[in-house]
Amino acid sequence: MEVSQFINEIADIIEADPKILSLESDFRESADFWSSLVGFALLTFLEDQCGAVLSIDGFLECKTVGDLYAKAQERQRG
Amino acid sequence: MMNIEFETAAAEDLRNQRSSLKMRFSSVGGMKFSGVCACVPRNEVDNMTSGAELFGADIENTIKATGVRTRRVCPPGGGVTALDLSVTAAKELLGNHSISSSDIGGVLFVTQTPDHDMPNNASRAAHLLGLSTACAATDTSLACSGYVYGLWLGALMARSIEAPLLLLAGENHSASTSPYDKSTALLFGDAGTATLLTPEGDEEWHFGFLTDGSQHDVLMVPEGRSRRPFNERSLEYKTWPDGGVRRPIDIHMDGMAVFNFVVRNVPGCLSSLMERNGVAADELDLLLLHQANLYMMKQVAKKLKIPLEKMPVSLDRYGNSSSATIPVTICSELQKTVSEKPHRVLASGFGAGLSISAVSMNLGPCVCPGVIEYP
């Protein structure tokens, strides 16, 4: 998945404007509203679309969109 | 920036993955959706006010997350039930329709909050509506997937008895919702609806169903029936392992488990149903989803690549009335348009069971008096 598509997917899930979202964006702060459902939707996306199964602790360590992307990359590298 | 491709076999499988749970399909021909009406309690609860103490500073975020700003609830302590609301809707519908009560050959009542364990709601409804004793009347117990199941069962009944049938779908879940449980306190509204199904024409309705009873306990009322009978402790509020404060006879919902089931299965089910019947997403006029949670509904629509403008929402004003939400949404959001012209519709209910039901059908033109209030 290309970076731009990854950002668009994240923007869709957190209901943010993809034009202003970047890898540096804090995804919790950027969300239209933050809730456990939104967090869960991100985990589901990372697992289903990127093959990255995150623990809750692993997810809580992530602050930015780039952190999520890095987690997805780690899975790809094996 | 580097472009990273996730082209491992695992990722590819995941991208192409549909639900691993299997569906059952059924088609029923020669049916017409002739009319629909909804009735809600006059009593309106504002979630900003009612949830302020429980949620504190989080109340606005919580309302945004669920999508429910106000909901209609029956007066606490009994006196107004789903039967009352549904019969009132039916009287309004029949009063506006050319079909009279003497023509009705069947009543199917979808509810999980009947007036009594015995007798069923449908028999009483048939009497209150002045129907002939030559009437097949039965209840079916399903929650959020109930209305589409009702369309299916009602269609089969109507075709078999060769007579119009009233599908009544109503709930008053507010009576079994704890005001101290954050997962459910602001969610449920009450409503009763009536839909008139007539065996005529040559349209085909295409249904799909999925049932996962392994997750029966993620959305349930634990106590009060045969498995755990009502006892002296059933009315005691206590704190449960999930942190919720409720009575054993109150609705328990594991929101995450339900969300997981819905987002992982509903889009795939609907895609399968459309594919099976040669319907493309861009051919649909409307996506009618059970009004469970606004964020969840949006996620389903997005996964199906259906524009949100085609997904009407009534949840914000009427709450989640379980099996009644789809007809409430038709009546509140689509009254004028379904009265005038046909629409290509994909409708789906999902919830307790766990259960998914879906139908691809034409809706309208039909008689639609809209939403009325009780009393």
CSV table of C-alpha atoms in Angstrom, one decimal:
chain,number,residue,atom,x,y,z
A,1,MET,CA,0.0,0.0,0.0
A,2,GLU,CA,1.4,3.4,-1.0
A,3,VAL,CA,1.8,6.1,1.6
A,4,SER,CA,-0.8,8.3,0.1
A,5,GLN,CA,-3.3,5.5,0.1
A,6,PHE,CA,-2.4,4.6,3.7
A,7,ILE,CA,-3.0,8.2,4.8
A,8,ASN,CA,-6.3,8.2,2.9
A,9,GLU,CA,-7.4,5.0,4.7
A,10,ILE,CA,-6.5,6.5,8.1
A,11,ALA,CA,-8.3,9.7,7.3
A,12,ASP,CA,-11.4,7.8,6.4
A,13,ILE,CA,-11.3,5.9,9.7
A,14,ILE,CA,-10.6,8.8,11.9
A,15,GLU,CA,-12.9,11.1,9.8
A,16,ALA,CA,-10.3,13.7,9.2
A,17,ASP,CA,-9.5,15.7,6.1
A,18,PRO,CA,-6.9,13.6,4.1
A,19,LYS,CA,-5.6,16.8,2.5
A,20,ILE,CA,-4.2,18.0,5.9
A,21,LEU,CA,-3.3,14.6,7.4
A,22,SER,CA,0.4,13.5,7.1
A,23,LEU,CA,2.7,10.9,8.6
A,24,GLU,CA,3.6,13.5,11.2
A,25,SER,CA,-0.1,14.0,12.3
A,26,ASP,CA,-1.1,12.9,15.8
A,27,PHE,CA,-4.0,10.6,14.7
A,28,ARG,CA,-5.9,10.9,18.0
A,29,GLU,CA,-5.7,14.7,17.9
A,30,SER,CA,-6.6,14.7,14.2
A,31,ALA,CA,-9.7,12.6,14.7
A,32,ASP,CA,-13.1,14.2,14.4
A,33,PHE,CA,-13.8,12.5,17.7
A,34,TRP,CA,-11.7,10.0,19.4
A,35,SER,CA,-13.2,6.9,20.9
A,36,SER,CA,-12.4,3.2,21.6
A,37,LEU,CA,-14.4,2.3,18.5
A,38,VAL,CA,-12.2,4.5,16.3
A,39,GLY,CA,-9.1,2.9,17.9
A,40,PHE,CA,-10.5,-0.5,17.2
A,41,ALA,CA,-11.3,0.4,13.6
A,42,LEU,CA,-7.6,1.4,13.2
A,43,LEU,CA,-6.5,-1.9,14.7
A,44,THR,CA,-8.9,-3.8,12.4
A,45,PHE,CA,-7.5,-1.9,9.3
A,46,LEU,CA,-3.9,-2.6,10.2
A,47,GLU,CA,-4.7,-6.3,10.8
A,48,ASP,CA,-7.0,-6.8,7.8
A,49,GLN,CA,-5.4,-4.6,5.2
A,50,CYS,CA,-1.7,-4.5,6.3
A,51,GLY,CA,-1.2,-7.8,8.0
A,52,ALA,CA,0.0,-6.0,11.1
A,53,VAL,CA,-1.4,-7.4,14.3
A,54,LEU,CA,-0.8,-5.0,17.1
A,55,SER,CA,-1.0,-5.6,20.8
A,56,ILE,CA,-2.9,-3.0,22.8
A,57,ASP,CA,0.4,-1.8,24.3
A,58,GLY,CA,1.9,-1.6,20.8
A,59,PHE,CA,-1.0,0.5,19.7
A,60,LEU,CA,-0.9,2.8,22.7
A,61,GLU,CA,2.8,3.5,21.9
A,62,CYS,CA,1.7,4.9,18.5
A,63,LYS,CA,1.2,8.7,18.4
A,64,THR,CA,1.4,9.6,14.8
A,65,VAL,CA,0.2,8.3,11.5
A,66,GLY,CA,3.8,7.6,10.7
A,67,ASP,CA,4.0,5.4,13.9
A,68,LEU,CA,1.1,3.3,12.5
A,69,TYR,CA,2.8,3.2,9.1
A,70,ALA,CA,6.0,2.0,10.7
A,71,LYS,CA,4.1,-0.8,12.5
A,72,ALA,CA,2.7,-1.9,9.1
A,73,GLN,CA,6.2,-1.8,7.6
A,74,GLU,CA,7.6,-4.0,10.4
A,75,ARG,CA,5.0,-6.6,9.6
A,76,GLN,CA,5.9,-6.5,5.9
A,77,ARG,CA,9.6,-7.0,6.7
A,78,GLY,CA,8.7,-10.0,8.9
B,1,MET,CA,8.9,9.6,0.5
B,2,MET,CA,9.4,5.9,-0.2
B,3,ASN,CA,6.5,3.9,-1.5
B,4,ILE,CA,6.2,0.7,0.5
B,5,GLU,CA,4.2,-2.2,-1.1
B,6,PHE,CA,2.6,-4.7,1.2
B,7,GLU,CA,2.6,-7.5,-1.4
B,8,THR,CA,3.2,-10.4,1.0
B,9,ALA,CA,0.9,-13.4,0.6
B,10,ALA,CA,-0.6,-12.7,4.0
B,11,ALA,CA,-1.5,-9.1,3.2
B,12,GLU,CA,-2.9,-10.1,-0.2
B,13,ASP,CA,-5.1,-12.7,1.4
B,14,LEU,CA,-6.3,-10.2,4.0
B,15,ARG,CA,-7.0,-7.5,1.4
B,16,ASN,CA,-9.2,-10.0,-0.6
B,17,GLN,CA,-10.7,-11.5,2.4
B,18,ARG,CA,-14.5,-11.7,2.7
B,19,SER,CA,-16.1,-13.0,5.8
B,20,SER,CA,-15.1,-16.5,6.6
B,21,LEU,CA,-18.6,-17.1,8.0
B,22,LYS,CA,-21.1,-18.4,5.4
B,23,MET,CA,-24.4,-16.9,4.4
B,24,ARG,CA,-27.7,-18.4,3.4
B,25,PHE,CA,-29.7,-16.9,0.5
B,26,SER,CA,-33.4,-16.9,-0.3
B,27,SER,CA,-35.6,-15.2,-2.9
B,28,VAL,CA,-39.3,-14.5,-2.6
B,29,GLY,CA,-41.2,-13.4,-5.7
B,30,GLY,CA,-44.6,-11.7,-6.2
B,31,MET,CA,-44.6,-9.4,-3.3
B,32,LYS,CA,-45.3,-5.7,-2.9
B,33,PHE,CA,-44.2,-3.4,-0.1
B,34,SER,CA,-47.5,-1.6,0.1
B,35,GLY,CA,-47.2,0.7,3.0
B,36,VAL,CA,-45.3,1.6,6.2
B,37,CYS,CA,-45.9,3.8,9.2
B,38,ALA,CA,-44.0,4.4,12.5
B,39,CYS,CA,-45.2,5.5,15.9
B,40,VAL,CA,-42.9,6.8,18.7
B,41,PRO,CA,-43.6,7.9,22.3
B,42,ARG,CA,-44.2,11.6,22.7
B,43,ASN,CA,-41.6,11.6,25.5
B,44,GLU,CA,-38.2,12.8,24.2
B,45,VAL,CA,-35.0,12.4,26.1
B,46,ASP,CA,-32.1,14.8,25.4
B,47,ASN,CA,-28.8,12.8,25.8
B,48,MET,CA,-26.8,15.9,26.7
B,49,THR,CA,-29.0,16.4,29.8
B,50,SER,CA,-29.7,12.7,30.7
B,51,GLY,CA,-26.1,11.7,30.2
B,52,ALA,CA,-24.4,14.6,31.8
B,53,GLU,CA,-23.9,13.1,35.2
B,54,LEU,CA,-22.8,9.7,34.0
B,55,PHE,CA,-20.4,10.9,31.3
B,56,GLY,CA,-19.3,14.3,32.6
B,57,ALA,CA,-16.9,16.1,30.3
B,58,ASP,CA,-17.0,13.2,27.9
B,59,ILE,CA,-20.7,13.6,27.1
B,60,GLU,CA,-20.3,15.6,23.8
B,61,ASN,CA,-17.7,13.1,22.5
B,62,THR,CA,-19.9,10.2,23.5
B,63,ILE,CA,-22.9,11.7,21.6
B,64,LYS,CA,-20.7,12.2,18.6
B,65,ALA,CA,-19.4,8.6,18.8
B,66,THR,CA,-22.9,7.1,19.0
B,67,GLY,CA,-24.7,9.6,16.9
B,68,VAL,CA,-27.7,9.7,19.3
B,69,ARG,CA,-28.6,13.3,20.4
B,70,THR,CA,-32.2,12.6,21.4
B,71,ARG,CA,-34.4,9.5,21.6
B,72,ARG,CA,-38.1,8.7,22.3
B,73,VAL,CA,-38.8,6.5,25.2
B,74,CYS,CA,-41.9,5.1,26.8
B,75,PRO,CA,-42.8,6.5,30.2
B,76,PRO,CA,-40.9,4.6,32.8
B,77,GLY,CA,-42.8,2.1,34.9
B,78,GLY,CA,-44.9,0.6,32.1
B,79,GLY,CA,-48.2,1.6,30.6
B,80,VAL,CA,-47.0,2.1,27.1
B,81,THR,CA,-45.5,-0.9,25.2
B,82,ALA,CA,-44.2,-1.8,21.8
B,83,LEU,CA,-47.6,-3.4,21.2
B,84,ASP,CA,-49.4,-0.1,21.8
B,85,LEU,CA,-47.0,1.8,19.5
B,86,SER,CA,-47.2,-0.8,16.7
B,87,VAL,CA,-51.0,-1.1,16.8
B,88,THR,CA,-51.2,2.7,16.6
B,89,ALA,CA,-48.9,2.7,13.6
B,90,ALA,CA,-51.0,0.0,12.0
B,91,LYS,CA,-54.3,1.9,12.5
B,92,GLU,CA,-52.8,5.0,10.9
B,93,LEU,CA,-51.5,3.0,8.0
B,94,LEU,CA,-54.7,1.2,7.3
B,95,GLY,CA,-56.6,4.5,7.7
B,96,ASN,CA,-54.6,5.9,4.8
B,97,HIS,CA,-54.7,2.7,2.6
B,98,SER,CA,-57.2,1.2,0.3
B,99,ILE,CA,-56.7,-2.2,2.0
B,100,SER,CA,-59.0,-2.5,5.0
B,101,SER,CA,-58.6,-4.6,8.1
B,102,SER,CA,-61.1,-7.2,6.8
B,103,ASP,CA,-58.6,-7.9,3.9
B,104,ILE,CA,-55.7,-8.7,6.2
B,105,GLY,CA,-54.9,-12.4,6.4
B,106,GLY,CA,-51.9,-12.4,8.7
B,107,VAL,CA,-50.0,-10.6,11.4
B,108,LEU,CA,-46.3,-11.1,12.1
B,109,PHE,CA,-45.0,-9.3,15.1
B,110,VAL,CA,-41.2,-8.9,15.5
B,111,THR,CA,-40.3,-8.0,19.0
B,112,GLN,CA,-38.1,-9.0,21.9
B,113,THR,CA,-40.2,-6.9,24.3
B,114,PRO,CA,-43.6,-8.4,24.1
B,115,ASP,CA,-46.4,-7.5,26.5
B,116,HIS,CA,-46.2,-10.9,28.0
B,117,ASP,CA,-44.4,-14.2,27.7
B,118,MET,CA,-47.8,-15.7,27.0
B,119,PRO,CA,-49.8,-14.9,24.9
B,120,ASN,CA,-48.0,-13.5,21.9
B,121,ASN,CA,-48.3,-9.9,20.7
B,122,ALA,CA,-49.6,-10.8,17.3
B,123,SER,CA,-52.8,-12.4,18.5
B,124,ARG,CA,-53.6,-9.4,20.7
B,125,ALA,CA,-52.7,-7.0,17.9
B,126,ALA,CA,-55.1,-8.8,15.5
B,127,HIS,CA,-57.9,-8.3,17.9
B,128,LEU,CA,-57.1,-4.7,18.6
B,129,LEU,CA,-57.0,-4.0,14.9
B,130,GLY,CA,-60.4,-5.6,14.3
B,131,LEU,CA,-59.0,-8.3,12.0
B,132,SER,CA,-61.0,-11.4,11.1
B,133,THR,CA,-60.4,-14.5,13.2
B,134,ALA,CA,-59.4,-16.1,9.8
B,135,CYS,CA,-55.9,-14.7,10.5
B,136,ALA,CA,-52.5,-16.3,10.9
B,137,ALA,CA,-50.8,-14.4,13.8
B,138,THR,CA,-47.5,-15.1,15.3
B,139,ASP,CA,-44.5,-13.4,16.9
B,140,THR,CA,-40.9,-13.8,16.0
B,141,SER,CA,-38.1,-13.0,18.5
B,142,LEU,CA,-35.2,-11.1,16.9
B,143,ALA,CA,-33.6,-7.9,17.8
B,144,CYS,CA,-31.7,-5.7,15.3
B,145,SER,CA,-31.8,-8.1,12.4
B,146,GLY,CA,-35.5,-8.6,13.0
B,147,TYR,CA,-37.1,-6.2,10.4
B,148,VAL,CA,-35.5,-7.8,7.4
B,149,TYR,CA,-36.3,-11.3,8.8
B,150,GLY,CA,-39.8,-10.0,9.2
B,151,LEU,CA,-39.9,-8.9,5.5
B,152,TRP,CA,-38.8,-12.4,4.6
B,153,LEU,CA,-41.1,-14.4,6.9
B,154,GLY,CA,-43.9,-12.0,6.2
B,155,ALA,CA,-43.5,-12.4,2.4
B,156,LEU,CA,-43.5,-16.2,2.7
B,157,MET,CA,-46.6,-16.1,4.9
B,158,ALA,CA,-48.4,-13.7,2.6
B,159,ARG,CA,-47.6,-15.7,-0.5
B,160,SER,CA,-48.8,-18.9,1.2
B,161,ILE,CA,-52.0,-17.5,2.6
B,162,GLU,CA,-52.6,-15.4,-0.5
B,163,ALA,CA,-53.6,-12.4,1.5
B,164,PRO,CA,-52.1,-9.1,2.7
B,165,LEU,CA,-50.1,-9.3,5.9
B,166,LEU,CA,-49.2,-6.8,8.5
B,167,LEU,CA,-45.6,-6.9,9.7
B,168,LEU,CA,-45.4,-5.2,13.1
B,169,ALA,CA,-42.0,-4.5,14.4
B,170,GLY,CA,-41.6,-2.7,17.8
B,171,GLU,CA,-39.5,-2.5,20.9
B,172,ASN,CA,-39.4,-0.7,24.2
B,173,HIS,CA,-35.8,-1.6,25.2
B,174,SER,CA,-35.6,1.5,27.3
B,175,ALA,CA,-37.3,-0.5,30.1
B,176,SER,CA,-34.4,-2.9,30.2
B,177,THR,CA,-31.6,-0.4,29.9
B,178,SER,CA,-29.5,0.6,32.9
B,179,PRO,CA,-29.1,4.4,33.2
B,180,TYR,CA,-25.8,3.7,34.9
B,181,ASP,CA,-24.2,1.6,32.2
B,182,LYS,CA,-22.1,3.8,29.8
B,183,SER,CA,-22.2,1.3,27.0
B,184,THR,CA,-26.0,1.4,26.6
B,185,ALA,CA,-27.4,4.3,28.7
B,186,LEU,CA,-27.7,6.8,25.8
B,187,LEU,CA,-28.4,4.4,23.0
B,188,PHE,CA,-31.9,2.9,22.9
B,189,GLY,CA,-35.1,4.5,21.9
B,190,ASP,CA,-38.6,3.0,21.7
B,191,ALA,CA,-40.8,2.7,18.6
B,192,GLY,CA,-43.5,0.6,17.0
B,193,THR,CA,-44.0,0.2,13.3
B,194,ALA,CA,-46.4,-1.3,10.8
B,195,THR,CA,-45.6,-2.5,7.3
B,196,LEU,CA,-48.2,-3.8,4.8
B,197,LEU,CA,-47.1,-6.6,2.6
B,198,THR,CA,-49.3,-7.7,-0.3
B,199,PRO,CA,-48.9,-10.7,-2.6
B,200,GLU,CA,-49.0,-9.1,-6.0
B,201,GLY,CA,-46.9,-8.1,-8.9
B,202,ASP,CA,-43.8,-9.8,-10.2
B,203,GLU,CA,-41.0,-8.3,-8.2
B,204,GLU,CA,-38.4,-10.5,-6.5
B,205,TRP,CA,-36.9,-9.8,-3.1
B,206,HIS,CA,-33.5,-11.3,-2.5
B,207,PHE,CA,-32.4,-12.1,1.0
B,208,GLY,CA,-29.2,-13.1,2.8
B,209,PHE,CA,-28.7,-14.3,6.3
B,210,LEU,CA,-25.8,-15.0,8.6
B,211,THR,CA,-26.0,-16.4,12.1
B,212,ASP,CA,-23.1,-16.7,14.6
B,213,GLY,CA,-24.5,-18.1,17.9
B,214,SER,CA,-21.0,-18.6,19.3
B,215,GLN,CA,-21.2,-14.9,20.2
B,216,HIS,CA,-24.6,-15.1,21.8
B,217,ASP,CA,-23.4,-13.4,25.0
B,218,VAL,CA,-22.0,-10.1,23.6
B,219,LEU,CA,-25.5,-8.6,23.3
B,220,MET,CA,-28.0,-10.1,25.7
B,221,VAL,CA,-30.3,-9.8,28.6
B,222,PRO,CA,-28.8,-12.4,31.0
B,223,GLU,CA,-31.5,-13.0,33.4
B,224,GLY,CA,-35.3,-13.3,33.6
B,225,ARG,CA,-36.1,-16.3,31.4
B,226,SER,CA,-35.5,-20.1,31.4
B,227,ARG,CA,-31.7,-20.2,31.5
B,228,ARG,CA,-31.5,-17.9,34.5
B,229,PRO,CA,-35.0,-17.3,35.9
B,230,PHE,CA,-36.1,-14.1,37.5
B,231,ASN,CA,-35.2,-14.1,41.2
B,232,GLU,CA,-35.0,-11.7,44.2
B,233,ARG,CA,-31.5,-10.5,43.0
B,234,SER,CA,-32.6,-9.7,39.4
B,235,LEU,CA,-33.5,-6.2,40.3
B,236,GLU,CA,-30.3,-5.3,42.1
B,237,TYR,CA,-27.8,-3.0,40.4
B,238,LYS,CA,-24.2,-4.3,40.6
B,239,THR,CA,-20.9,-3.5,38.9
B,240,TRP,CA,-20.0,-6.1,36.3
B,241,PRO,CA,-16.5,-7.2,35.1
B,242,ASP,CA,-16.7,-4.8,32.2
B,243,GLY,CA,-17.3,-1.9,34.6
B,244,GLY,CA,-20.9,-1.4,33.7
B,245,VAL,CA,-23.5,-0.9,36.4
B,246,ARG,CA,-26.7,-2.7,35.7
B,247,ARG,CA,-29.2,-5.2,36.8
B,248,PRO,CA,-29.1,-8.8,35.6
B,249,ILE,CA,-32.3,-8.1,33.7
B,250,ASP,CA,-30.8,-5.2,31.8
B,251,ILE,CA,-29.2,-5.3,28.4
B,252,HIS,CA,-25.5,-6.2,28.4
B,253,MET,CA,-23.6,-5.1,25.4
B,254,ASP,CA,-19.9,-5.7,24.6
B,255,GLY,CA,-19.6,-2.8,22.1
B,256,MET,CA,-16.2,-3.8,20.8
B,257,ALA,CA,-17.3,-7.4,20.0
B,258,VAL,CA,-20.4,-6.2,18.2
B,259,PHE,CA,-18.4,-3.6,16.3
B,260,ASN,CA,-15.9,-6.2,15.3
B,261,PHE,CA,-18.6,-8.6,14.1
B,262,VAL,CA,-20.4,-5.9,12.1
B,263,VAL,CA,-17.4,-4.2,10.4
B,264,ARG,CA,-15.8,-7.6,9.6
B,265,ASN,CA,-19.0,-9.3,8.3
B,266,VAL,CA,-21.7,-6.9,7.2
B,267,PRO,CA,-19.9,-5.3,4.2
B,268,GLY,CA,-18.9,-8.7,2.9
B,269,CYS,CA,-22.5,-10.1,3.3
B,270,LEU,CA,-24.0,-7.1,1.5
B,271,SER,CA,-21.4,-7.4,-1.3
B,272,SER,CA,-22.1,-11.1,-1.6
B,273,LEU,CA,-25.9,-10.4,-1.8
B,274,MET,CA,-25.4,-7.7,-4.5
B,275,GLU,CA,-23.0,-9.8,-6.5
B,276,ARG,CA,-25.3,-12.8,-6.4
B,277,ASN,CA,-28.2,-10.7,-7.7
B,278,GLY,CA,-26.2,-8.7,-10.3
B,279,VAL,CA,-26.6,-5.4,-8.5
B,280,ALA,CA,-23.7,-2.9,-8.5
B,281,ALA,CA,-23.2,-0.5,-5.6
B,282,ASP,CA,-23.7,2.5,-7.9
B,283,GLU,CA,-27.1,1.2,-9.1
B,284,LEU,CA,-28.5,1.5,-5.6
B,285,ASP,CA,-30.6,4.5,-4.7
B,286,LEU,CA,-30.6,3.8,-0.9
B,287,LEU,CA,-28.6,1.9,1.7
B,288,LEU,CA,-30.9,1.3,4.6
B,289,LEU,CA,-28.9,0.2,7.6
B,290,HIS,CA,-30.1,-0.7,11.1
B,291,GLN,CA,-29.5,2.5,13.1
B,292,ALA,CA,-27.0,1.0,15.6
B,293,ASN,CA,-24.2,3.5,15.9
B,294,LEU,CA,-23.4,6.3,13.4
B,295,TYR,CA,-19.7,5.7,13.2
B,296,MET,CA,-20.2,2.0,12.6
B,297,MET,CA,-22.8,2.7,9.9
B,298,LYS,CA,-20.5,5.1,8.1
B,299,GLN,CA,-17.7,2.5,8.2
B,300,VAL,CA,-20.0,-0.1,6.6
B,301,ALA,CA,-21.1,2.3,3.9
B,302,LYS,CA,-17.5,3.4,3.2
B,303,LYS,CA,-16.4,-0.3,2.8
B,304,LEU,CA,-19.2,-0.8,0.3
B,305,LYS,CA,-18.2,2.4,-1.5
B,306,ILE,CA,-21.7,3.7,-1.2
B,307,PRO,CA,-21.9,7.5,-0.8
B,308,LEU,CA,-23.1,8.6,2.7
B,309,GLU,CA,-25.8,10.7,1.0
B,310,LYS,CA,-27.5,7.5,0.0
B,311,MET,CA,-27.6,6.3,3.7
B,312,PRO,CA,-30.4,8.0,5.5
B,313,VAL,CA,-30.0,8.5,9.3
B,314,SER,CA,-32.7,8.7,11.9
B,315,LEU,CA,-30.5,7.6,14.9
B,316,ASP,CA,-29.8,11.1,15.9
B,317,ARG,CA,-33.4,11.8,16.8
B,318,TYR,CA,-34.9,8.5,17.5
B,319,GLY,CA,-32.1,6.4,19.0
B,320,ASN,CA,-31.6,2.7,18.4
B,321,SER,CA,-35.1,1.0,18.5
B,322,SER,CA,-33.7,-2.4,17.5
B,323,SER,CA,-36.0,-4.1,14.9
B,324,ALA,CA,-37.9,-0.9,14.3
B,325,THR,CA,-35.1,1.3,13.2
B,326,ILE,CA,-35.3,0.6,9.4
B,327,PRO,CA,-39.0,1.3,9.1
B,328,VAL,CA,-38.6,4.4,11.4
B,329,THR,CA,-35.9,5.6,9.1
B,330,ILE,CA,-38.1,5.1,6.0
B,331,CYS,CA,-40.9,7.0,7.7
B,332,SER,CA,-38.8,9.8,9.1
B,333,GLU,CA,-36.4,10.4,6.2
B,334,LEU,CA,-38.0,9.1,3.1
B,335,GLN,CA,-41.8,9.7,3.6
B,336,LYS,CA,-42.3,11.9,0.5
B,337,THR,CA,-40.0,10.1,-1.9
B,338,VAL,CA,-41.2,6.5,-1.2
B,339,SER,CA,-44.7,7.8,-1.5
B,340,GLU,CA,-44.0,8.9,-5.1
B,341,LYS,CA,-41.5,6.7,-6.8
B,342,PRO,CA,-39.6,3.4,-6.7
B,343,HIS,CA,-36.1,3.1,-5.2
B,344,ARG,CA,-33.5,0.3,-5.6
B,345,VAL,CA,-32.7,-0.5,-2.0
B,346,LEU,CA,-30.2,-2.6,0.0
B,347,ALA,CA,-31.4,-2.9,3.6
B,348,SER,CA,-29.6,-4.7,6.4
B,349,GLY,CA,-30.1,-5.3,10.1
B,350,PHE,CA,-27.4,-6.8,12.4
B,351,GLY,CA,-27.1,-7.4,16.1
B,352,ALA,CA,-28.2,-9.8,18.8
B,353,GLY,CA,-27.7,-13.4,18.0
B,354,LEU,CA,-25.3,-12.5,16.6
B,355,SER,CA,-27.3,-12.2,13.4
B,356,ILE,CA,-27.2,-10.4,10.1
B,357,SER,CA,-30.1,-10.1,7.7
B,358,ALA,CA,-30.1,-8.3,4.3
B,359,VAL,CA,-32.4,-7.7,1.5
B,360,SER,CA,-32.1,-6.3,-2.0
B,361,MET,CA,-35.5,-5.0,-3.2
B,362,ASN,CA,-37.5,-2.2,-4.7
B,363,LEU,CA,-39.1,0.2,-2.2
B,364,GLY,CA,-42.0,2.5,-3.3
B,365,PRO,CA,-44.2,3.9,-4.4
B,366,CYS,CA,-46.2,3.0,-1.3
B,367,VAL,CA,-48.5,4.5,1.3
B,368,CYS,CA,-46.3,6.2,4.0
B,369,PRO,CA,-48.0,8.4,6.6
B,370,GLY,CA,-44.6,9.0,8.2
B,371,VAL,CA,-43.9,9.1,11.9
B,372,ILE,CA,-46.7,9.7,14.4
B,373,GLU,CA,-46.6,10.2,18.1
B,374,TYR,CA,-48.2,8.3,21.0
B,375,PRO,CA,-50.5,9.3,22.5
